Amino acid sequence: MAYPVSFASGKGGTGKTTVVANLGAGIAKLGKDVIVLDADVTMADLGLVFNLDERFSLHEVLAGKRKPSDAIYDVGDGLKVLQGALSLKEIQKIRLDRLKWVVRELTRKTEYLLVDCPSGFERDFVTALGSTTHLVLVVNPDFPSLLEAMKVKRVAERLHIRPVGVVVNRTLGKGIDIPPNEIESILELPIMGSIPEDIEVKRALAMGTLVILHRPKSPAAKAFERLARSFVKKFKAL
């Protein structure tokens, strides 16, 4: 049974979904079974990152129309995705309280369950976060992003969700970013990985694929592979 792990930022624009998708693919490349779940019921975009059609989604599961296992896309090599719907036509029919059950069902079917949480601090975010056991913060190396991440961490602790680390995304380097040791000091968490700003990430997204698969030798892809190894090692030790 997997640990369900939330990935959250507080604010939008950190590249969290891109991080979760590439991390999932990186873990799968290590020979592990992974499910990535898009828990954003109003602004889902994980399916776009994987270039999936919209035959079925989490919305239908939360509306009681499908079982979780019937809504999963197998994208190959041990990686599976349960996407949120781009359309909001089912939004009035969903029951957010079913999300915890969905997460529980998925943990029985994989080694790693990565939950891409919504931005903000509304009910959908709290429900998604509260359905998991552990939290990874995804931040940019600037103070506004860290401030939002601190809020997320406090909410997680109130819900008895264990924060385990930070992914610093879109780093630019010395003299521009907040230094890694300062980020760790502010958030009181270890950095699990740093992903550099890389044009190949955007090129891969434009082609409907992931940089870790499309340009495996690019700086971002190599960073995602290191993050995957770090993530697996972290949860093996828990």
Short mmCIF file of C-alpha atoms in Angstrom, two decimals:
data_model
loop_
_atom_site.label_atom_id
_atom_site.label_comp_id
_atom_site.label_asym_id
_atom_site.label_seq_id
_atom_site.Cartn_x
_atom_site.Cartn_y
_atom_site.Cartn_z
CA MET A 1 0.00 0.00 0.00
CA ALA A 2 1.28 3.44 -0.95
CA TYR A 3 1.66 6.59 1.08
CA PRO A 4 -0.65 9.17 -0.51
CA VAL A 5 1.47 12.30 -0.90
CA SER A 6 0.08 15.79 -1.54
CA PHE A 7 1.96 18.33 -3.64
CA ALA A 8 0.89 21.88 -2.85
CA SER A 9 2.06 25.45 -3.32
CA GLY A 10 -0.64 27.74 -2.01
CA LYS A 11 -0.28 30.09 -4.98
CA GLY A 12 -0.62 29.20 -8.63
CA GLY A 13 2.16 29.54 -11.17
CA THR A 14 4.90 27.60 -9.40
CA GLY A 15 4.87 24.82 -12.01
CA LYS A 16 3.55 22.31 -9.48
CA THR A 17 1.61 20.19 -11.98
CA THR A 18 4.64 19.97 -14.27
CA VAL A 19 6.74 18.88 -11.27
CA VAL A 20 4.24 16.21 -10.22
CA ALA A 21 3.90 14.83 -13.75
CA ASN A 22 7.65 14.62 -14.39
CA LEU A 23 8.31 13.21 -10.92
CA GLY A 24 5.71 10.52 -11.54
CA ALA A 25 7.40 9.62 -14.82
CA GLY A 26 10.80 9.66 -13.11
CA ILE A 27 9.64 7.26 -10.39
CA ALA A 28 8.15 4.98 -13.05
CA LYS A 29 11.51 4.97 -14.87
CA LEU A 30 12.98 3.51 -11.67
CA GLY A 31 10.72 0.49 -12.14
CA LYS A 32 8.04 1.56 -9.64
CA ASP A 33 4.26 1.66 -10.02
CA VAL A 34 2.92 5.22 -9.75
CA ILE A 35 -0.50 6.85 -9.91
CA VAL A 36 -0.74 10.62 -10.35
CA LEU A 37 -4.08 12.12 -9.29
CA ASP A 38 -5.30 15.58 -10.28
CA ALA A 39 -7.37 16.68 -7.27
CA ASP A 40 -8.18 20.13 -8.69
CA VAL A 41 -11.90 19.92 -9.47
CA THR A 42 -12.28 23.42 -10.96
CA MET A 43 -8.99 24.08 -12.80
CA ALA A 44 -7.68 20.63 -13.68
CA ASP A 45 -4.83 20.54 -16.18
CA LEU A 46 -2.89 17.34 -15.49
CA GLY A 47 -4.61 15.67 -18.44
CA LEU A 48 -3.24 18.39 -20.73
CA VAL A 49 0.29 17.76 -19.50
CA PHE A 50 -0.09 14.07 -20.43
CA ASN A 51 -2.05 14.87 -23.61
CA LEU A 52 -4.97 12.67 -22.55
CA ASP A 53 -8.42 12.62 -24.10
CA GLU A 54 -11.37 13.27 -21.78
CA ARG A 55 -13.26 10.00 -21.95
CA PHE A 56 -13.37 9.82 -18.16
CA SER A 57 -12.12 11.77 -15.16
CA LEU A 58 -12.12 12.21 -11.40
CA HIS A 59 -15.34 14.24 -11.72
CA GLU A 60 -17.27 11.15 -12.82
CA VAL A 61 -15.87 9.22 -9.87
CA LEU A 62 -16.84 11.96 -7.41
CA ALA A 63 -20.30 12.07 -9.01
CA GLY A 64 -20.71 8.34 -8.36
CA LYS A 65 -20.72 7.37 -12.04
CA ARG A 66 -17.46 5.38 -12.11
CA LYS A 67 -15.18 3.45 -9.81
CA PRO A 68 -11.69 4.93 -9.40
CA SER A 69 -10.14 1.94 -11.14
CA ASP A 70 -12.37 2.53 -14.19
CA ALA A 71 -11.22 6.15 -14.62
CA ILE A 72 -7.46 5.59 -14.62
CA TYR A 73 -5.39 6.09 -17.76
CA ASP A 74 -2.43 3.75 -18.15
CA VAL A 75 0.18 5.88 -19.88
CA GLY A 76 2.73 3.06 -19.85
CA ASP A 77 5.88 1.89 -18.05
CA GLY A 78 4.20 1.68 -14.64
CA LEU A 79 2.72 5.18 -14.72
CA LYS A 80 -1.03 5.77 -14.42
CA VAL A 81 -3.04 9.00 -14.30
CA LEU A 82 -6.46 9.91 -12.90
CA GLN A 83 -7.12 13.30 -14.45
CA GLY A 84 -9.61 15.98 -13.51
CA ALA A 85 -12.15 17.17 -16.08
CA LEU A 86 -11.50 20.23 -18.21
CA SER A 87 -15.23 20.73 -18.56
CA LEU A 88 -17.25 21.85 -15.54
CA LYS A 89 -20.48 20.20 -16.66
CA GLU A 90 -20.32 17.63 -13.83
CA ILE A 91 -19.25 20.12 -11.16
CA GLN A 92 -22.73 20.38 -9.60
CA LYS A 93 -22.95 16.61 -9.26
CA ILE A 94 -19.65 15.88 -7.54
CA ARG A 95 -19.25 15.17 -3.84
CA LEU A 96 -15.89 16.31 -2.51
CA ASP A 97 -16.31 14.11 0.55
CA ARG A 98 -15.77 11.10 -1.75
CA LEU A 99 -12.19 12.18 -2.44
CA LYS A 100 -10.79 10.56 0.69
CA TRP A 101 -12.37 7.26 -0.38
CA VAL A 102 -10.90 7.66 -3.89
CA VAL A 103 -7.42 8.21 -2.45
CA ARG A 104 -7.82 5.21 -0.15
CA GLU A 105 -8.83 3.01 -3.10
CA LEU A 106 -5.91 4.18 -5.23
CA THR A 107 -3.32 3.56 -2.50
CA ARG A 108 -4.24 -0.13 -2.69
CA LYS A 109 -3.34 -0.27 -6.37
CA THR A 110 0.13 1.29 -6.52
CA GLU A 111 3.47 1.82 -4.79
CA TYR A 112 3.35 5.62 -5.02
CA LEU A 113 0.34 7.94 -5.15
CA LEU A 114 1.08 11.59 -6.02
CA VAL A 115 -1.83 13.99 -5.42
CA ASP A 116 -1.69 17.30 -7.29
CA CYS A 117 -3.58 19.69 -4.98
CA PRO A 118 -5.47 22.80 -6.10
CA SER A 119 -4.01 26.24 -5.54
CA GLY A 120 -5.53 28.52 -2.91
CA PHE A 121 -7.01 27.64 0.45
CA GLU A 122 -10.61 26.84 -0.43
CA ARG A 123 -12.57 23.73 0.52
CA ASP A 124 -11.29 21.72 -2.46
CA PHE A 125 -7.68 22.34 -1.38
CA VAL A 126 -8.35 21.41 2.27
CA THR A 127 -10.22 18.27 1.18
CA ALA A 128 -7.43 17.17 -1.16
CA LEU A 129 -4.70 17.84 1.39
CA GLY A 130 -6.68 16.11 4.14
CA SER A 131 -7.09 12.97 2.04
CA THR A 132 -3.34 12.29 2.15
CA THR A 133 -0.78 11.41 4.82
CA HIS A 134 2.27 13.40 3.69
CA LEU A 135 2.98 16.73 2.02
CA VAL A 136 5.68 17.98 -0.36
CA LEU A 137 5.79 21.74 -0.92
CA VAL A 138 6.52 23.00 -4.44
CA VAL A 139 7.94 26.52 -4.42
CA ASN A 140 9.76 29.04 -6.56
CA PRO A 141 12.89 30.57 -4.99
CA ASP A 142 11.25 33.89 -4.08
CA PHE A 143 9.64 35.30 -0.94
CA PRO A 144 5.99 35.45 -2.15
CA SER A 145 6.12 31.74 -3.00
CA LEU A 146 7.73 30.85 0.34
CA LEU A 147 5.14 32.88 2.23
CA GLU A 148 2.31 30.92 0.60
CA ALA A 149 4.14 27.65 1.25
CA MET A 150 4.41 28.50 4.95
CA LYS A 151 0.61 28.88 5.05
CA VAL A 152 0.17 25.50 3.36
CA LYS A 153 2.52 23.90 5.88
CA ARG A 154 0.53 25.33 8.80
CA VAL A 155 -2.75 24.03 7.36
CA ALA A 156 -1.18 20.58 6.85
CA GLU A 157 0.06 20.43 10.42
CA ARG A 158 -3.41 21.33 11.72
CA LEU A 159 -4.81 18.46 9.67
CA HIS A 160 -2.08 16.13 11.01
CA ILE A 161 -0.55 15.76 7.54
CA ARG A 162 3.20 15.33 7.74
CA PRO A 163 5.32 17.78 5.67
CA VAL A 164 8.39 15.91 4.45
CA GLY A 165 10.23 18.21 2.06
CA VAL A 166 10.40 20.93 -0.56
CA VAL A 167 10.88 20.97 -4.32
CA VAL A 168 12.33 24.27 -5.56
CA ASN A 169 11.18 24.79 -9.13
CA ARG A 170 12.39 27.15 -11.88
CA THR A 171 15.67 28.07 -10.25
CA LEU A 172 17.89 30.65 -11.98
CA GLY A 173 21.04 30.53 -9.88
CA LYS A 174 23.23 32.44 -7.47
CA GLY A 175 22.54 36.10 -6.98
CA ILE A 176 18.94 35.79 -8.24
CA ASP A 177 17.30 33.03 -6.18
CA ILE A 178 16.90 32.85 -2.43
CA PRO A 179 19.72 30.49 -1.39
CA PRO A 180 18.76 26.85 -0.69
CA ASN A 181 19.90 26.97 2.96
CA GLU A 182 17.69 30.01 3.54
CA ILE A 183 14.69 28.25 1.97
CA GLU A 184 15.24 25.27 4.26
CA SER A 185 15.55 27.58 7.26
CA ILE A 186 12.37 29.50 6.43
CA LEU A 187 10.24 26.41 5.79
CA GLU A 188 12.02 24.19 8.33
CA LEU A 189 12.08 21.38 5.79
CA PRO A 190 14.80 19.76 3.65
CA ILE A 191 15.00 20.45 -0.07
CA MET A 192 14.33 17.18 -1.90
CA GLY A 193 15.23 18.58 -5.30
CA SER A 194 15.80 21.74 -7.33
CA ILE A 195 14.61 22.07 -10.93
CA PRO A 196 16.33 24.70 -13.09
CA GLU A 197 14.50 27.02 -15.47
CA ASP A 198 14.78 25.22 -18.79
CA ILE A 199 13.19 26.09 -22.16
CA GLU A 200 12.94 22.37 -22.88
CA VAL A 201 10.19 22.08 -20.26
CA LYS A 202 7.99 24.49 -22.24
CA ARG A 203 8.87 22.83 -25.53
CA ALA A 204 7.83 19.45 -24.14
CA LEU A 205 4.54 20.87 -22.82
CA ALA A 206 3.80 22.42 -26.20
CA MET A 207 4.23 18.98 -27.75
CA GLY A 208 1.96 17.30 -25.19
CA THR A 209 4.72 15.37 -23.48
CA LEU A 210 7.09 15.55 -20.51
CA VAL A 211 10.62 16.90 -20.58
CA ILE A 212 11.92 13.85 -18.69
CA LEU A 213 10.76 11.71 -21.63
CA HIS A 214 11.21 14.12 -24.54
CA ARG A 215 14.64 15.57 -23.67
CA PRO A 216 16.13 13.20 -21.07
CA LYS A 217 19.57 14.84 -21.27
CA SER A 218 18.30 18.37 -20.63
CA PRO A 219 19.15 20.05 -17.29
CA ALA A 220 15.52 19.91 -16.08
CA ALA A 221 15.11 16.24 -17.02
CA LYS A 222 18.27 15.28 -15.15
CA ALA A 223 17.03 17.26 -12.13
CA PHE A 224 13.70 15.43 -12.23
CA GLU A 225 15.54 12.10 -12.30
CA ARG A 226 17.55 13.12 -9.23
CA LEU A 227 14.32 14.22 -7.54
CA ALA A 228 12.71 10.85 -8.28
CA ARG A 229 15.62 9.00 -6.69
CA SER A 230 15.50 11.32 -3.67
CA PHE A 231 11.73 10.85 -3.33
CA VAL A 232 11.91 7.04 -3.47
CA LYS A 233 14.77 7.01 -0.95
CA LYS A 234 12.83 9.32 1.40
CA PHE A 235 9.72 7.17 1.46
CA LYS A 236 11.64 3.93 1.68
CA ALA A 237 13.08 5.27 4.96
CA LEU A 238 9.69 6.20 6.48
#
